[in-house]
Coordinates of C-alpha atoms and ligand atoms in Angstrom, one line a residue:
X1 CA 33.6 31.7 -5.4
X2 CA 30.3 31.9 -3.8
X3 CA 29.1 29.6 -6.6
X4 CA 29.3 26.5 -4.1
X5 CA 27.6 28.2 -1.4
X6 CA 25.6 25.5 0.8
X7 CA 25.7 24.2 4.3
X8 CA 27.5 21.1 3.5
X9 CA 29.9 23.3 1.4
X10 CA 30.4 26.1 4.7
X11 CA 30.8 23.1 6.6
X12 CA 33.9 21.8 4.5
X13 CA 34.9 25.4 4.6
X14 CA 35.0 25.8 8.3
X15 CA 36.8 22.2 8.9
X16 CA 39.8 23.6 6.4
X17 CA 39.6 26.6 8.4
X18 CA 40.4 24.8 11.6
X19 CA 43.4 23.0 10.1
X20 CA 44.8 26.0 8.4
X21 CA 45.1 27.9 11.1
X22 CA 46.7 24.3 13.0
X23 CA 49.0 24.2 10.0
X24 CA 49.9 28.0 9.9
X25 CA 48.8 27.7 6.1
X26 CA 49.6 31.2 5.5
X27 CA 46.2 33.5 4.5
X28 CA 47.2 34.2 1.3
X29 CA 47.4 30.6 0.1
X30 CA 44.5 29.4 1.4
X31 CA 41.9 30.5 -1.5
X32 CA 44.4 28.6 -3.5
X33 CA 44.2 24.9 -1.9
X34 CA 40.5 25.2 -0.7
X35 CA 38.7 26.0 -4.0
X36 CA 38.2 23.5 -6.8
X37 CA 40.7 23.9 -10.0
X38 CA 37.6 22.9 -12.1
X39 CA 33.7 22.4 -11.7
X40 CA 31.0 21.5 -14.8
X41 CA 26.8 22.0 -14.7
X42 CA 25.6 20.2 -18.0
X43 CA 21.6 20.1 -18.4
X44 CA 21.1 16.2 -19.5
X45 CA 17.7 15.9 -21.4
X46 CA 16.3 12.5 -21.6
X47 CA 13.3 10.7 -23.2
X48 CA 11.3 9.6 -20.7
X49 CA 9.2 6.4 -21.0
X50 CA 6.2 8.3 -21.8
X51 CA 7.4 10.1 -24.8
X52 CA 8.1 13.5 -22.9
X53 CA 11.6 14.8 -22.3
X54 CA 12.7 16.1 -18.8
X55 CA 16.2 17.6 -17.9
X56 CA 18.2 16.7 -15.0
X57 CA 21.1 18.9 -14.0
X58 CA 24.3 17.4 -13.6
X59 CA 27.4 18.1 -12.0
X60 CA 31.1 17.2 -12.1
X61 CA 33.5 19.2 -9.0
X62 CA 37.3 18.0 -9.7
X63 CA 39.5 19.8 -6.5
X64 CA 43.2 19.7 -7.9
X65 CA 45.6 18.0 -9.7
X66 CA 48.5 18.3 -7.9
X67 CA 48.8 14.3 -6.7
X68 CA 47.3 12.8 -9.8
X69 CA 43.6 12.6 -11.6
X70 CA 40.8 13.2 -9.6
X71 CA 39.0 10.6 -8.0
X72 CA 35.6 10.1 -6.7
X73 CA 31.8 8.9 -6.9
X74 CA 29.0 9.7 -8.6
X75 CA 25.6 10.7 -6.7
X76 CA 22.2 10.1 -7.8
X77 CA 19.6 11.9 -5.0
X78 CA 17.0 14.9 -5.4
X79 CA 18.9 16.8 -3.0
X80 CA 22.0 17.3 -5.0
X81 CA 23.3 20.7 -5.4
X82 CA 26.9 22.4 -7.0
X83 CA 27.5 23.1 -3.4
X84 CA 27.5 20.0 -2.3
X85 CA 29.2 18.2 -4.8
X86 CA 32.1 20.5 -4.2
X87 CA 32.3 19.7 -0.3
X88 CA 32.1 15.9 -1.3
X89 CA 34.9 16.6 -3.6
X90 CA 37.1 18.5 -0.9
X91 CA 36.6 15.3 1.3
X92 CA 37.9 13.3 -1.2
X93 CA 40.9 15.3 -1.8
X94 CA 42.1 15.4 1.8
X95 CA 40.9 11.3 2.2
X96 CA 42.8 10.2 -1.2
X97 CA 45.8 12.1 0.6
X98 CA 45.5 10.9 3.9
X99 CA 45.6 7.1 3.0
X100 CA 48.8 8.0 0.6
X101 CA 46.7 7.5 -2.9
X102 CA 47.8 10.0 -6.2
X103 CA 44.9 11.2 -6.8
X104 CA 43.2 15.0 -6.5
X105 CA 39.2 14.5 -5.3
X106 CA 36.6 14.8 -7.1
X107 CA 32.8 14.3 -7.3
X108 CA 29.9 14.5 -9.3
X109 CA 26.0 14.4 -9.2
X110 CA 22.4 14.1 -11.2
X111 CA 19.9 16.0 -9.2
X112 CA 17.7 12.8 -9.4
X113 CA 15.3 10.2 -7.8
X114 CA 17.0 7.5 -9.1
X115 CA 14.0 5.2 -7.6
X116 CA 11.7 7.2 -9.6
X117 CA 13.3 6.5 -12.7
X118 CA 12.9 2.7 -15.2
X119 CA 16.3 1.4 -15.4
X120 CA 16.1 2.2 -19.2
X121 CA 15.5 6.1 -18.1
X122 CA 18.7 5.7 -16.0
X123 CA 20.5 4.2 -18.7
X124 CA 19.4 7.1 -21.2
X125 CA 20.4 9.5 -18.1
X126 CA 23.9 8.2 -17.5
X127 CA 25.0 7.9 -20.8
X128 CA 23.6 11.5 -21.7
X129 CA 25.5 12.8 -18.5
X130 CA 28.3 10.9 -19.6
X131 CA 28.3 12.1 -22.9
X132 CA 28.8 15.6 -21.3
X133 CA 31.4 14.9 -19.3
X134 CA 33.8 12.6 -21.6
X135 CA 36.3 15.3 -22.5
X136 CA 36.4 16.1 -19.0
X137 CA 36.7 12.6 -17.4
X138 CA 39.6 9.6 -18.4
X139 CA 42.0 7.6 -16.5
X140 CA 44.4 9.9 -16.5
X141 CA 41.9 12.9 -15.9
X142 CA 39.0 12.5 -13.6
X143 CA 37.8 8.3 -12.7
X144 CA 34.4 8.0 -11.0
X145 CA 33.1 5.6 -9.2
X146 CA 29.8 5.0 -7.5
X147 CA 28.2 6.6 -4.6
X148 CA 24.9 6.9 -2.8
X149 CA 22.1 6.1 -5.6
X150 CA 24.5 4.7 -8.0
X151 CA 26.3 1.4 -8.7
X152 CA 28.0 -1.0 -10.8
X153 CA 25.5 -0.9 -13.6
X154 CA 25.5 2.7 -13.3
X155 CA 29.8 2.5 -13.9
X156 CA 29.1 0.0 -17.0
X157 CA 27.0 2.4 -19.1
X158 CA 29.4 5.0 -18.3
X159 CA 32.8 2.9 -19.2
X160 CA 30.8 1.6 -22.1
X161 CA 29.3 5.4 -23.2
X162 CA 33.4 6.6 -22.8
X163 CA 34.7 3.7 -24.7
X164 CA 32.2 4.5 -28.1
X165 CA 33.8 8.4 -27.6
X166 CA 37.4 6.8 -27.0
X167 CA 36.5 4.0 -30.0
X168 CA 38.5 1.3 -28.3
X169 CA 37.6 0.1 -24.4
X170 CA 38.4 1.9 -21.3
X171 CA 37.7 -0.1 -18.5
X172 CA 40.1 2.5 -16.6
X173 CA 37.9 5.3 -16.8
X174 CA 35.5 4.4 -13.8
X175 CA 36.1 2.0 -10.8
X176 CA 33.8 0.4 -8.8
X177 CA 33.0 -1.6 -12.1
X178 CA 31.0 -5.0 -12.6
X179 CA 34.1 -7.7 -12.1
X180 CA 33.2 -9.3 -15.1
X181 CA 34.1 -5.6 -16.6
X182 CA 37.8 -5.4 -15.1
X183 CA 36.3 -4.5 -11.9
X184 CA 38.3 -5.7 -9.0
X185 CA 37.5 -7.9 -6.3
X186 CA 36.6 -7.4 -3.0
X187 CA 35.6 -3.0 -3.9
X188 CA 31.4 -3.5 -3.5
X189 CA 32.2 -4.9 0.3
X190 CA 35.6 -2.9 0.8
X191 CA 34.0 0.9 2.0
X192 CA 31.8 -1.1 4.6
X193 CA 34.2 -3.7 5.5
X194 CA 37.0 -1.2 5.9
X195 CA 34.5 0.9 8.5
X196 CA 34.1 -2.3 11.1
X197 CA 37.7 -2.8 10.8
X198 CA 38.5 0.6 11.9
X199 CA 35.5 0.4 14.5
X200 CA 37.4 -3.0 15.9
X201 CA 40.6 -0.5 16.1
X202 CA 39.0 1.8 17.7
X203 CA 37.5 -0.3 20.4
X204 CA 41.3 -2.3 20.9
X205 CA 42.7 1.1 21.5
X206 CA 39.4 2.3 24.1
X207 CA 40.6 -1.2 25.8
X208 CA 36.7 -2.8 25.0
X209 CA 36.2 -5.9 23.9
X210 CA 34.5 -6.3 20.8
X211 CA 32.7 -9.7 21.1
X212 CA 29.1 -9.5 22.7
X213 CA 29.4 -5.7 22.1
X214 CA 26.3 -3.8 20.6
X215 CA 26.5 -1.6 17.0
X216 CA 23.7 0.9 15.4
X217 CA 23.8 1.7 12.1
X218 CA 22.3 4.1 10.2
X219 CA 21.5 3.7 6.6
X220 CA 21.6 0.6 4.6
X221 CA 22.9 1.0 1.6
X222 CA 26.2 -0.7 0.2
X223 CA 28.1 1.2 3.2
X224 CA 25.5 0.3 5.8
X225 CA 24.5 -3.1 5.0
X226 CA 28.4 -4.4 4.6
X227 CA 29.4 -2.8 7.7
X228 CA 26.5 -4.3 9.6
X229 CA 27.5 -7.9 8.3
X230 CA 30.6 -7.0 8.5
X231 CA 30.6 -5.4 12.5
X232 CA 28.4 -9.2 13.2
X233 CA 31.5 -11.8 11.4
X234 CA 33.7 -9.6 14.2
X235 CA 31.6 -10.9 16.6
X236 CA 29.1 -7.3 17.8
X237 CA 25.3 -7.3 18.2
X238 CA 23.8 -5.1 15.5
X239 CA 20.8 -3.8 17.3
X240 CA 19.3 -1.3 15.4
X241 CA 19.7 -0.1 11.4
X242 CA 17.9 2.2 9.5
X243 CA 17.2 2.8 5.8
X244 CA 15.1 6.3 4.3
X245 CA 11.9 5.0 4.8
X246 CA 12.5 4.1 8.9
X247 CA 14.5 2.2 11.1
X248 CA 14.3 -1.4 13.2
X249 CA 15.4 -2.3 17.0
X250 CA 15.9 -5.5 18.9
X251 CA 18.2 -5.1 21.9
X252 CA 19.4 -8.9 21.6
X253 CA 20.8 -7.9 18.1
X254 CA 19.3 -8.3 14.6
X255 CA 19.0 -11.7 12.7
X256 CA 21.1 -9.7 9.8
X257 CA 20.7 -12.8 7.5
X258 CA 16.7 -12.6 7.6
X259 CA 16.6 -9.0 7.5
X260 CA 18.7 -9.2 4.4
X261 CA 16.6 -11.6 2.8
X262 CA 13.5 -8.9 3.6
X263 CA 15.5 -6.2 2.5
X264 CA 15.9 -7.8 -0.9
X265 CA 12.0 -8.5 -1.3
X266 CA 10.7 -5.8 0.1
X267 CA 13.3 -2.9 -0.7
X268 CA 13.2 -1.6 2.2
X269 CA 13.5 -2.7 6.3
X270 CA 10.6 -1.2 7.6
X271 CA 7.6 -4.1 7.8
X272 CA 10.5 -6.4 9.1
X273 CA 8.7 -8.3 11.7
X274 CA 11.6 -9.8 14.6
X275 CA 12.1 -6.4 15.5
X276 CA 10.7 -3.2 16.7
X277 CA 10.2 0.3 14.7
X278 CA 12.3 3.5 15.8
X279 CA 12.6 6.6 14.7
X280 CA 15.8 7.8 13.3
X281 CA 16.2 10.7 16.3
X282 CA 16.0 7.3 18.6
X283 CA 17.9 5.5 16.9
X284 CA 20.9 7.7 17.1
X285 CA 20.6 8.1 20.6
X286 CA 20.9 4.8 21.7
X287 CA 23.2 3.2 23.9
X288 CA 25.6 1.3 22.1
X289 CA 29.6 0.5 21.6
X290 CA 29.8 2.0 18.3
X291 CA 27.5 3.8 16.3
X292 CA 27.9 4.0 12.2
X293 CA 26.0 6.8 10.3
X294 CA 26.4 5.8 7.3
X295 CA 23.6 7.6 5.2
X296 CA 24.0 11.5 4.4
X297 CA 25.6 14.5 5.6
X298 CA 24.5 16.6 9.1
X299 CA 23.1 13.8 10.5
X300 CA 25.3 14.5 14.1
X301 CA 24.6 17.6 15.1
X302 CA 24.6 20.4 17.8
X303 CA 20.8 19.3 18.6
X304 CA 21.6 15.4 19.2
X305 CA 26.3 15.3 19.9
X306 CA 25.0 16.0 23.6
X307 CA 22.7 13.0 23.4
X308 CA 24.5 10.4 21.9
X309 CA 25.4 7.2 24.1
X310 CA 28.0 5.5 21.7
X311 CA 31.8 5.1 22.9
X312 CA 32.8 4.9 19.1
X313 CA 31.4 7.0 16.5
X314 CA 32.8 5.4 13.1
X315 CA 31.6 7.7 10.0
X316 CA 31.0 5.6 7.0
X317 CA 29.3 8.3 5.3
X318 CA 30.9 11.8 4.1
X319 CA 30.4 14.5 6.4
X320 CA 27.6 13.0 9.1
X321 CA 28.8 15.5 12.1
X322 CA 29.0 19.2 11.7
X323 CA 31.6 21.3 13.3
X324 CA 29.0 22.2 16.0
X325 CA 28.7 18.7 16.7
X326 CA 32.7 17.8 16.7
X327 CA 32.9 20.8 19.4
X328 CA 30.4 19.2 21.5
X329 CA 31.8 16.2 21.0
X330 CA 35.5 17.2 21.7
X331 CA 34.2 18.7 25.1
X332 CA 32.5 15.7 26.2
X333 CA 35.5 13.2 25.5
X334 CA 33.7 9.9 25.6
X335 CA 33.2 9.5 21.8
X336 CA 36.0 7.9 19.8
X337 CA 35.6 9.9 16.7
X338 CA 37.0 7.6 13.4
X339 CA 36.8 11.2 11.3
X340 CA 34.9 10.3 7.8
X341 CA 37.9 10.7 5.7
X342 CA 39.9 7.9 7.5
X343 CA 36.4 5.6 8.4
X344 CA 35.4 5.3 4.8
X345 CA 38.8 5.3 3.0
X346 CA 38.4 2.0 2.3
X347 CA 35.9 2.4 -1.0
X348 CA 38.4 4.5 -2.6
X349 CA 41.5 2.4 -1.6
X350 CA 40.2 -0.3 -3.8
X351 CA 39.2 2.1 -6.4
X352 CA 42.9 2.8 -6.6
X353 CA 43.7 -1.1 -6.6
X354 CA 40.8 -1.5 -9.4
X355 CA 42.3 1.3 -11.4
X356 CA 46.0 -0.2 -11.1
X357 CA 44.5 -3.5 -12.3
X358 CA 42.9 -1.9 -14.9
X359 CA 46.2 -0.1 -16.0
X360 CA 48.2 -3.2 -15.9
X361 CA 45.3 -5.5 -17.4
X362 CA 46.8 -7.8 -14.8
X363 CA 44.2 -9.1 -11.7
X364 CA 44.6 -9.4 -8.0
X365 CA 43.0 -12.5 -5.8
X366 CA 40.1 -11.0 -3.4
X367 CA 42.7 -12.1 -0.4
X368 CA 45.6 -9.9 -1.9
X369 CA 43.3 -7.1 -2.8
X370 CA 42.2 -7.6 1.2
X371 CA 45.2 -7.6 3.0
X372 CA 46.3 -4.4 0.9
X373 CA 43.7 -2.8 2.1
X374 CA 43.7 -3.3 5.7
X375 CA 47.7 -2.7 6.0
X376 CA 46.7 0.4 4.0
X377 CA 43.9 1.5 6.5
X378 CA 45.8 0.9 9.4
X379 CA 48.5 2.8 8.5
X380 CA 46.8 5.7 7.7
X381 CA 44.4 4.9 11.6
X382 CA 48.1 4.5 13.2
X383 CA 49.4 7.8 11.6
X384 CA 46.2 9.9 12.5
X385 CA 46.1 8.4 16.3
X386 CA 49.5 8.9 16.6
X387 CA 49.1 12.7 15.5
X388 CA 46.7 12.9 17.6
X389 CA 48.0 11.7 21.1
X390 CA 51.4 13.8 20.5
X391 CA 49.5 17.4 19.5
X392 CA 46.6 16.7 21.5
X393 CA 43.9 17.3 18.7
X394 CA 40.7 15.3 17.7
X395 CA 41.1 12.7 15.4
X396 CA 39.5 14.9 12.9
X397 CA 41.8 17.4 12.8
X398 CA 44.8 15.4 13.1
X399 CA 43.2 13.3 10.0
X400 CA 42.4 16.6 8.0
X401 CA 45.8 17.9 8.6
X402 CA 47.5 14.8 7.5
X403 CA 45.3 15.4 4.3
X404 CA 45.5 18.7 4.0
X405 CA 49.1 19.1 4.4
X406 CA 50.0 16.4 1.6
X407 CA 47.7 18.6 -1.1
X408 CA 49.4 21.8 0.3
X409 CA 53.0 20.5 0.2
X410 CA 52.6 18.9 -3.3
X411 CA 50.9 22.2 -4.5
X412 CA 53.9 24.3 -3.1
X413 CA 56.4 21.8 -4.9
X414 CA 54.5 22.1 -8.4
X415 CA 53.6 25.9 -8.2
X416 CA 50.5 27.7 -9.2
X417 CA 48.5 25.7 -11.2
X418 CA 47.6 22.5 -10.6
Ligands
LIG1 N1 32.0 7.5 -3.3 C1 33.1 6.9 -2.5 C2 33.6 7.9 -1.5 O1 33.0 8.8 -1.1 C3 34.2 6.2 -3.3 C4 34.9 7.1 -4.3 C5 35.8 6.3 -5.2 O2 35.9 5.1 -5.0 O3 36.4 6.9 -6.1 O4 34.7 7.7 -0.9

């Protein structure tokens, strides 16, 4: 299966690895819960503006079907390769079982600029790539939902493309949806809000106290900007963010409500002027309480683990630390680790609650959809931690294994196939 060869992918590879060998997954099985049951590459030509035609590759990874459909975003960026997709995808398997959802992972991409794009070329796009994929994708089958480069506009062409294919509406078929489409309340803010809530955990169970304490973030997109406003409201000092073009310091702590308003304006933070420029290598590296990367993958890594001066490290993004990294990491000791797959559960949490409403055509209040979610999260953060203190492993693998083990048991119960 060297077809999703690619660092990120090795990387998900060598994190399954770990926990195999933890589990005592026999060797003989292991080909068979690691690689994805099914994985699509569709060329989508679109009309551009100017009357030529250019093709984007697309691609769809679903991981297994042993709990469920498959669930999990969409991602418009230049960088995205099969290889990657398929890592994102495993990471949603083992995080969809971690937090107790029925669903297999799954995740797709458009090897695109989105930015570079007129919102009627990403319309043609998304509908083409939707087009592709509509026998492959259905609420019982595979549900997207957004993820970096993509959003609710980008889930209402799709549900509407899908609906025309199905010839009645769908609104089932993607989450993460405009409300006003039968998306739920509360799941644009719930990935972000559901990282400072595990970050607050974290700190309770270091003994710190949150208010007055001091929070980096890195990337500010809907992950980033939500966990910043949200890591403020529990009472922190955001003193530094960062978006793709640069990032902004101010040791007091960031006026998030003016920086907002710039960020709106100007589309991007950098030119923000109550604060200082830093580069993103500084940025990481300062000291702070907790530290949220919450842009791409490999952003942690054996170069900068030694250097970081966080006591909580609170992933909102997929993957942000490699395994060189976590080793690092696990030698030093002083970094609270809240492992991706439990940080950033939250996003996909409400997708689930979205997709139920949608099932039932019957709605939830923003508070109800809330309090699910945080008695959800902590669960699954009391479940990993408690792993973790009586085995004595990282929070990592104690998450993963939780994961892992749920897909490996449910694939043992069901037999070959799914
Ligand atoms: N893209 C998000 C993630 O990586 C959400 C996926 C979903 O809601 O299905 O978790």
């Amino acid at each position: 299966m060297d077809i999703y060869s690619h660092p990120t992918f090795d990387m998900a590879l060598r994190q399954f690895e770990l926990v195999a060998d933890y589990l005592a997954i026999p060797e003989g099985e292991r080909a068979w819960i690691k690689y994805p049951k099914r994985a699509l590459t569709v060329a989508c030509p679109v009309r551009m503006d100017d009357g030529s035609t250019r093709v984007f590759a697309g691609y769809r990874v679903q991981h297994h079907f042993a709990l469920g459909p498959t669930k999990g975003g969409l991602r418009y960026h230049p960088e995205v390769t099969l290889g990657e997709v398929a890592a994102l995808a495993l990471w949603m398997s083992w995080k969809c079982a971690l937090v107790g959802l029925p669903f297999g992972g799954a995740k797709g991409g458009i090897s695109v600029d989105p930015g570079a794009l007129s919102p009627g070329e990403l319309e043609r796009l998304t509908r083409r790539y939707t087009q592709e994929l509509a026998a492959f994708i259905g609420p019982q089958t595979d549900i997207p939902a957004p993820d970096v480069g993509t959003n609710e506009q980008t889930m209402a062409w799709i549900m509407d493309t899908y609906s025309s294919y199905a010839g009645h509406p769908v609104p089932a078929v993607v989450t993460g949806k405009p409300v006003h489409l039968g998306g739920s309340l509360g799941r644009r803010e719930a990935t972000g809000r559901g990282v400072a809530y595990l970050a607050g955990r974290a700190m309770d169970t270091l003994g710190l106290e949150t208010p007055g304490a001091t929070a980096v973030v890195q990337g500010f997109g809907n992950v980033g900007a939500v966990a910043a406003q949200s890591l403020v409201k529990q009472g922190f000092h955001v003193i530094a963010v960062s978006d793709v073009h640069g990032g902004l310091h101010h040791p007091q702590g960031l006026d998030l409500r003016k920086l907002e308003a710039w960020f709106a304006q100007h589309r991007t933070l950098v030119g923000f002027p109550e604060a200082e420029p830093i580069s993103n290598a500084d940025l990481l590296t300062l000291p702070c309480a907790v530290l949220v990367p919450a842009a791409m993958e490999r952003q942690i890594t054996a170069e900068n683990a030694g250097k970081l001066r966080c006591r909580v490290l609170a992933e909102g993004a997929n993957g942000p630390t490699t395994p060189e990294a976590d080793l690092i990491l696990n030698q030093r000791g002083d970094v609270f680790v809240v492992p991706d797959i439990l940080c950033n559960a939250g996003g996909v949490v409400v997708s689930y609650f979205e997709w139920v409403q949608d099932l039932q055509s019957f709605f939830w209040s923003e508070g109800e959809v809330m309090d699910k979610l945080f008695r959800s999260l902590e669960s699954a953060f009391q479940n990993t931690l408690s792993l973790a203190r009586k085995q004595h492993l990282p929070l990592r693998t104690a998450a993963l294994s939780l994961g892992i083990k749920r897909v490996w048991e449910a694939k043992k119960s069901r037999g070959l196939f799914p």
